[in-house]
């Protein structure tokens, strides 16, 4: 049986790590200070945060959104009203004591990545899923890519680098049912008796097709997301942000 919203918050409140100092608490809200170690002369970073029980689960944001981070920035994974996006459906991540600890670890990683983004204007590669509804397709595509040995190629494709995934997508029929040129080499790089396995005989062909369909859906949903976001004011902190155009 899945935990109720109240139980999720109770688990999160009971798993507070040593780097977070609670300054006030209620049945639905924790307010406190996140302390992150720093090598700078300014000393450790202190970030005031509110963790609260919302209709979307256990959520977290700055006590005053926009103080340290942008009040809203898709590229820094800060949503409307300053809510942090810690991952796909992260508000429902907390189910028990173990997953509560995982949630806090995700928050700590998020805060550290914000520090990198503030310095470089870039969100570190391979540390986030695509925005909006594209995130589910991205997650599923990553799992499929790992299953068929194409994870590195897929991650490079998503980051805009050339990889075999683009060539496979070009060979995918419009309805996504098959790859043309079945006598080409298996995309997984398999061989038999010293010769490449044919594409049509690839033992992972069903998963390769599923991967390519998920990637097409991810790309389409991501484009729809940016179209929906058009007109949103860019915070100006991230390089190459589509909102800056």
CSV table of C-alpha atoms in Angstrom, one decimal:
chain,number,residue,atom,x,y,z
A,1,UNK,CA,0.0,0.0,0.0
A,2,UNK,CA,1.4,3.4,-1.0
A,3,UNK,CA,2.1,6.0,1.7
A,4,UNK,CA,-0.4,8.8,2.1
A,5,UNK,CA,0.8,12.4,1.6
A,6,UNK,CA,0.9,13.0,5.3
A,7,UNK,CA,3.0,9.8,5.8
A,8,UNK,CA,5.4,10.9,3.1
A,9,UNK,CA,6.0,14.2,4.9
A,10,UNK,CA,6.4,12.5,8.2
A,11,UNK,CA,9.1,10.2,6.7
A,12,UNK,CA,10.9,13.2,5.2
A,13,UNK,CA,10.8,15.2,8.4
A,14,UNK,CA,12.2,12.2,10.4
A,15,UNK,CA,15.1,11.8,8.0
A,16,UNK,CA,16.6,15.3,8.2
A,17,UNK,CA,20.4,15.0,7.5
A,18,UNK,CA,23.2,16.6,9.4
A,19,UNK,CA,23.7,19.3,6.8
A,20,UNK,CA,20.2,20.7,7.3
A,21,UNK,CA,19.4,22.7,10.4
A,22,UNK,CA,15.6,22.9,11.2
A,23,UNK,CA,14.6,26.4,12.5
A,24,UNK,CA,10.9,25.7,12.7
A,25,UNK,CA,8.5,22.8,11.9
A,26,UNK,CA,4.8,22.0,11.8
A,27,UNK,CA,2.8,19.1,10.6
A,28,UNK,CA,3.1,20.2,7.0
A,29,UNK,CA,6.2,22.4,6.8
A,30,UNK,CA,9.9,22.4,7.7
A,31,UNK,CA,11.9,25.6,7.6
A,32,UNK,CA,15.6,25.5,7.9
A,33,UNK,CA,19.1,26.2,6.7
A,34,UNK,CA,21.0,24.0,4.2
A,35,UNK,CA,24.8,24.2,4.9
A,36,UNK,CA,27.1,23.2,2.0
A,37,UNK,CA,30.8,23.0,2.4
A,38,UNK,CA,32.8,25.4,0.3
A,39,UNK,CA,36.5,25.9,-0.5
A,40,UNK,CA,36.0,29.6,-1.1
A,41,UNK,CA,37.3,32.3,1.3
A,42,UNK,CA,33.6,33.2,2.0
A,43,UNK,CA,33.2,30.0,3.9
A,44,UNK,CA,30.3,27.5,3.8
A,45,UNK,CA,27.2,28.3,1.8
A,46,UNK,CA,23.9,28.7,3.8
A,47,UNK,CA,20.6,28.4,1.9
A,48,UNK,CA,17.3,29.1,3.6
A,49,UNK,CA,14.8,26.5,2.5
A,50,UNK,CA,11.1,25.5,3.0
A,51,UNK,CA,10.1,21.9,2.7
A,52,UNK,CA,6.3,21.5,2.7
A,53,UNK,CA,3.5,19.1,2.0
A,54,UNK,CA,1.7,20.1,-1.2
A,55,UNK,CA,-0.9,18.6,-3.5
A,56,UNK,CA,2.1,17.3,-5.6
A,57,UNK,CA,3.8,15.7,-2.6
A,58,UNK,CA,6.8,16.7,-0.6
A,59,UNK,CA,8.2,19.8,-2.2
A,60,UNK,CA,11.1,22.2,-1.5
A,61,UNK,CA,12.0,25.8,-2.5
A,62,UNK,CA,13.9,28.7,-1.1
A,63,UNK,CA,12.2,30.4,1.8
A,64,UNK,CA,12.1,33.5,-0.3
A,65,UNK,CA,12.2,32.3,-4.0
A,66,UNK,CA,14.8,34.2,-6.0
A,67,UNK,CA,17.2,34.9,-3.2
A,68,UNK,CA,20.0,32.6,-4.2
A,69,UNK,CA,18.6,30.9,-7.3
A,70,UNK,CA,16.3,32.2,-10.1
A,71,UNK,CA,12.7,32.3,-9.0
A,72,UNK,CA,12.0,30.3,-12.2
A,73,UNK,CA,14.5,28.8,-14.6
A,74,UNK,CA,13.8,25.6,-16.5
A,75,UNK,CA,17.5,25.1,-17.3
A,76,UNK,CA,18.3,25.2,-13.6
A,77,UNK,CA,15.3,23.0,-12.8
A,78,UNK,CA,13.4,25.6,-10.8
A,79,UNK,CA,9.7,25.5,-11.5
A,80,UNK,CA,6.8,28.0,-11.1
A,81,UNK,CA,6.8,29.7,-7.6
A,82,UNK,CA,10.4,28.6,-7.0
A,83,UNK,CA,9.8,24.9,-6.5
A,84,UNK,CA,12.8,22.7,-7.1
A,85,UNK,CA,12.6,19.9,-9.6
A,86,UNK,CA,14.6,17.1,-8.0
A,87,UNK,CA,13.6,14.6,-10.7
A,88,UNK,CA,10.6,13.0,-12.4
A,89,UNK,CA,7.6,13.1,-10.0
A,90,UNK,CA,10.1,13.8,-7.2
A,91,UNK,CA,7.3,15.0,-4.9
A,92,UNK,CA,6.1,11.4,-4.6
A,93,UNK,CA,9.6,10.0,-4.2
A,94,UNK,CA,9.2,9.6,-0.4
A,95,UNK,CA,7.5,6.3,0.6
A,96,UNK,CA,9.4,5.2,3.7
A,97,UNK,CA,12.5,6.0,5.7
A,98,UNK,CA,14.9,4.7,3.0
A,99,UNK,CA,13.3,6.7,0.2
A,100,UNK,CA,13.2,9.8,2.5
A,101,UNK,CA,17.0,9.6,2.8
A,102,UNK,CA,17.2,9.2,-1.0
A,103,UNK,CA,15.1,12.4,-1.3
A,104,UNK,CA,17.4,14.4,0.9
A,105,UNK,CA,20.4,13.1,-1.0
A,106,UNK,CA,18.7,14.3,-4.2
A,107,UNK,CA,18.2,17.7,-2.7
A,108,UNK,CA,21.8,17.9,-1.6
A,109,UNK,CA,23.0,17.0,-5.1
A,110,UNK,CA,20.5,19.6,-6.6
A,111,UNK,CA,22.0,22.3,-4.4
A,112,UNK,CA,25.6,21.4,-5.4
A,113,UNK,CA,24.6,21.4,-9.1
A,114,UNK,CA,23.1,24.8,-8.6
A,115,UNK,CA,26.5,26.0,-7.5
A,116,UNK,CA,28.1,24.6,-10.7
A,117,UNK,CA,25.4,26.2,-12.9
A,118,UNK,CA,25.9,29.6,-11.2
A,119,UNK,CA,29.6,29.5,-12.0
A,120,UNK,CA,29.5,28.0,-15.5
A,121,UNK,CA,26.1,28.9,-16.9
A,122,UNK,CA,25.7,25.2,-17.7
A,123,UNK,CA,23.8,22.4,-16.0
A,124,UNK,CA,26.2,19.4,-15.8
A,125,UNK,CA,25.5,16.8,-18.5
A,126,UNK,CA,23.7,13.5,-17.5
A,127,UNK,CA,22.3,15.0,-14.3
A,128,UNK,CA,18.8,15.8,-15.4
A,129,UNK,CA,15.9,14.5,-17.5
A,130,UNK,CA,14.2,16.6,-20.3
A,131,UNK,CA,11.7,19.1,-19.2
A,132,UNK,CA,7.9,18.6,-18.8
A,133,UNK,CA,6.2,15.6,-20.4
A,134,UNK,CA,9.5,14.8,-22.2
A,135,UNK,CA,11.0,13.6,-18.9
A,136,UNK,CA,9.1,10.3,-18.9
A,137,UNK,CA,10.2,9.5,-22.4
A,138,UNK,CA,13.8,10.5,-21.6
A,139,UNK,CA,13.8,8.2,-18.5
A,140,UNK,CA,12.4,5.2,-20.5
A,141,UNK,CA,14.8,5.8,-23.4
A,142,UNK,CA,17.8,5.8,-21.0
A,143,UNK,CA,16.7,2.5,-19.6
A,144,UNK,CA,16.3,0.9,-23.0
A,145,UNK,CA,19.6,2.4,-24.2
A,146,UNK,CA,21.3,0.8,-21.2
A,147,UNK,CA,19.7,-2.6,-22.0
A,148,UNK,CA,21.0,-2.7,-25.6
A,149,UNK,CA,24.5,-1.2,-25.0
A,150,UNK,CA,23.7,2.2,-26.5
A,151,UNK,CA,23.7,4.3,-23.4
A,152,UNK,CA,26.8,6.4,-24.2
A,153,UNK,CA,25.6,6.9,-27.8
A,154,UNK,CA,22.2,7.9,-26.6
A,155,UNK,CA,23.5,10.4,-24.0
A,156,UNK,CA,25.7,12.0,-26.7
A,157,UNK,CA,22.8,12.2,-29.0
A,158,UNK,CA,20.6,14.0,-26.4
A,159,UNK,CA,23.5,16.4,-25.7
A,160,UNK,CA,23.7,17.3,-29.4
A,161,UNK,CA,26.7,15.3,-30.4
A,162,UNK,CA,26.9,13.0,-33.4
A,163,UNK,CA,26.2,9.3,-32.6
A,164,UNK,CA,24.7,6.2,-34.1
A,165,UNK,CA,21.3,7.1,-32.6
A,166,UNK,CA,20.8,9.8,-35.2
A,167,UNK,CA,21.6,7.4,-38.0
A,168,UNK,CA,19.2,4.9,-36.6
A,169,UNK,CA,16.4,7.5,-36.2
A,170,UNK,CA,16.9,8.4,-39.9
A,171,UNK,CA,16.4,4.7,-40.8
A,172,UNK,CA,13.2,4.3,-38.6
A,173,UNK,CA,10.0,4.2,-40.6
A,174,UNK,CA,7.5,7.0,-40.0
A,175,UNK,CA,5.2,4.7,-38.0
A,176,UNK,CA,8.2,3.5,-35.9
A,177,UNK,CA,7.6,-0.2,-36.7
A,178,UNK,CA,10.9,-1.1,-38.3
A,179,UNK,CA,14.3,0.0,-39.5
A,180,UNK,CA,14.9,0.1,-43.2
A,181,UNK,CA,17.9,-1.7,-44.7
A,182,UNK,CA,17.7,-4.8,-42.6
A,183,UNK,CA,21.1,-6.0,-44.0
A,184,UNK,CA,23.0,-3.2,-42.3
A,185,UNK,CA,25.1,-4.1,-39.2
A,186,UNK,CA,23.3,-4.6,-35.9
A,187,UNK,CA,23.4,-1.3,-34.0
A,188,UNK,CA,24.4,-3.0,-30.8
A,189,UNK,CA,27.7,-3.9,-32.4
A,190,UNK,CA,27.2,-7.7,-32.1
A,191,UNK,CA,29.1,-10.1,-34.3
A,192,UNK,CA,29.0,-13.8,-35.1
A,193,UNK,CA,31.9,-15.9,-36.4
A,194,UNK,CA,33.8,-12.7,-37.0
A,195,UNK,CA,31.0,-11.0,-39.0
A,196,UNK,CA,28.6,-8.3,-37.9
A,197,UNK,CA,25.1,-9.5,-37.0
A,198,UNK,CA,22.5,-8.2,-39.5
A,199,UNK,CA,20.2,-5.5,-38.3
A,200,UNK,CA,17.1,-7.6,-39.0
A,201,UNK,CA,18.6,-10.4,-36.8
A,202,UNK,CA,19.7,-8.2,-33.9
A,203,UNK,CA,18.5,-10.0,-30.7
A,204,UNK,CA,17.6,-6.6,-29.3
A,205,UNK,CA,15.8,-5.2,-32.3
A,206,UNK,CA,12.5,-4.8,-30.4
A,207,UNK,CA,14.2,-2.7,-27.7
A,208,UNK,CA,16.1,-0.7,-30.2
A,209,UNK,CA,12.8,0.2,-31.9
A,210,UNK,CA,11.3,1.0,-28.6
A,211,UNK,CA,14.3,3.3,-27.8
A,212,UNK,CA,14.0,5.1,-31.0
A,213,UNK,CA,10.2,5.6,-30.6
A,214,UNK,CA,10.8,7.0,-27.0
A,215,UNK,CA,13.5,9.3,-28.4
A,216,UNK,CA,11.1,10.7,-31.0
A,217,UNK,CA,8.5,11.2,-28.4
A,218,UNK,CA,11.0,12.9,-26.1
A,219,UNK,CA,12.2,15.3,-28.8
A,220,UNK,CA,8.6,16.2,-29.8
A,221,UNK,CA,7.4,16.7,-26.2
A,222,UNK,CA,10.5,18.9,-25.4
A,223,UNK,CA,9.7,21.1,-28.4
A,224,UNK,CA,6.1,21.4,-27.3
A,225,UNK,CA,7.4,22.4,-23.8
A,226,UNK,CA,9.6,25.2,-25.1
A,227,UNK,CA,6.7,26.4,-27.3
A,228,UNK,CA,4.5,26.5,-24.3
A,229,UNK,CA,7.2,28.4,-22.4
A,230,UNK,CA,7.6,31.0,-25.1
A,231,UNK,CA,7.2,34.5,-23.7
A,232,UNK,CA,8.6,33.6,-20.3
A,233,UNK,CA,11.3,36.0,-19.1
A,234,UNK,CA,14.8,34.5,-19.2
A,235,UNK,CA,16.8,34.9,-15.9
A,236,UNK,CA,20.0,35.3,-18.0
A,237,UNK,CA,22.1,32.9,-15.9
A,238,UNK,CA,22.4,30.0,-18.3
A,239,UNK,CA,24.2,29.7,-21.6
A,240,UNK,CA,22.2,28.7,-24.7
A,241,UNK,CA,18.8,28.9,-22.9
A,242,UNK,CA,16.0,28.8,-25.5
A,243,UNK,CA,14.1,31.5,-23.6
A,244,UNK,CA,17.0,34.0,-24.3
A,245,UNK,CA,16.4,33.9,-28.0
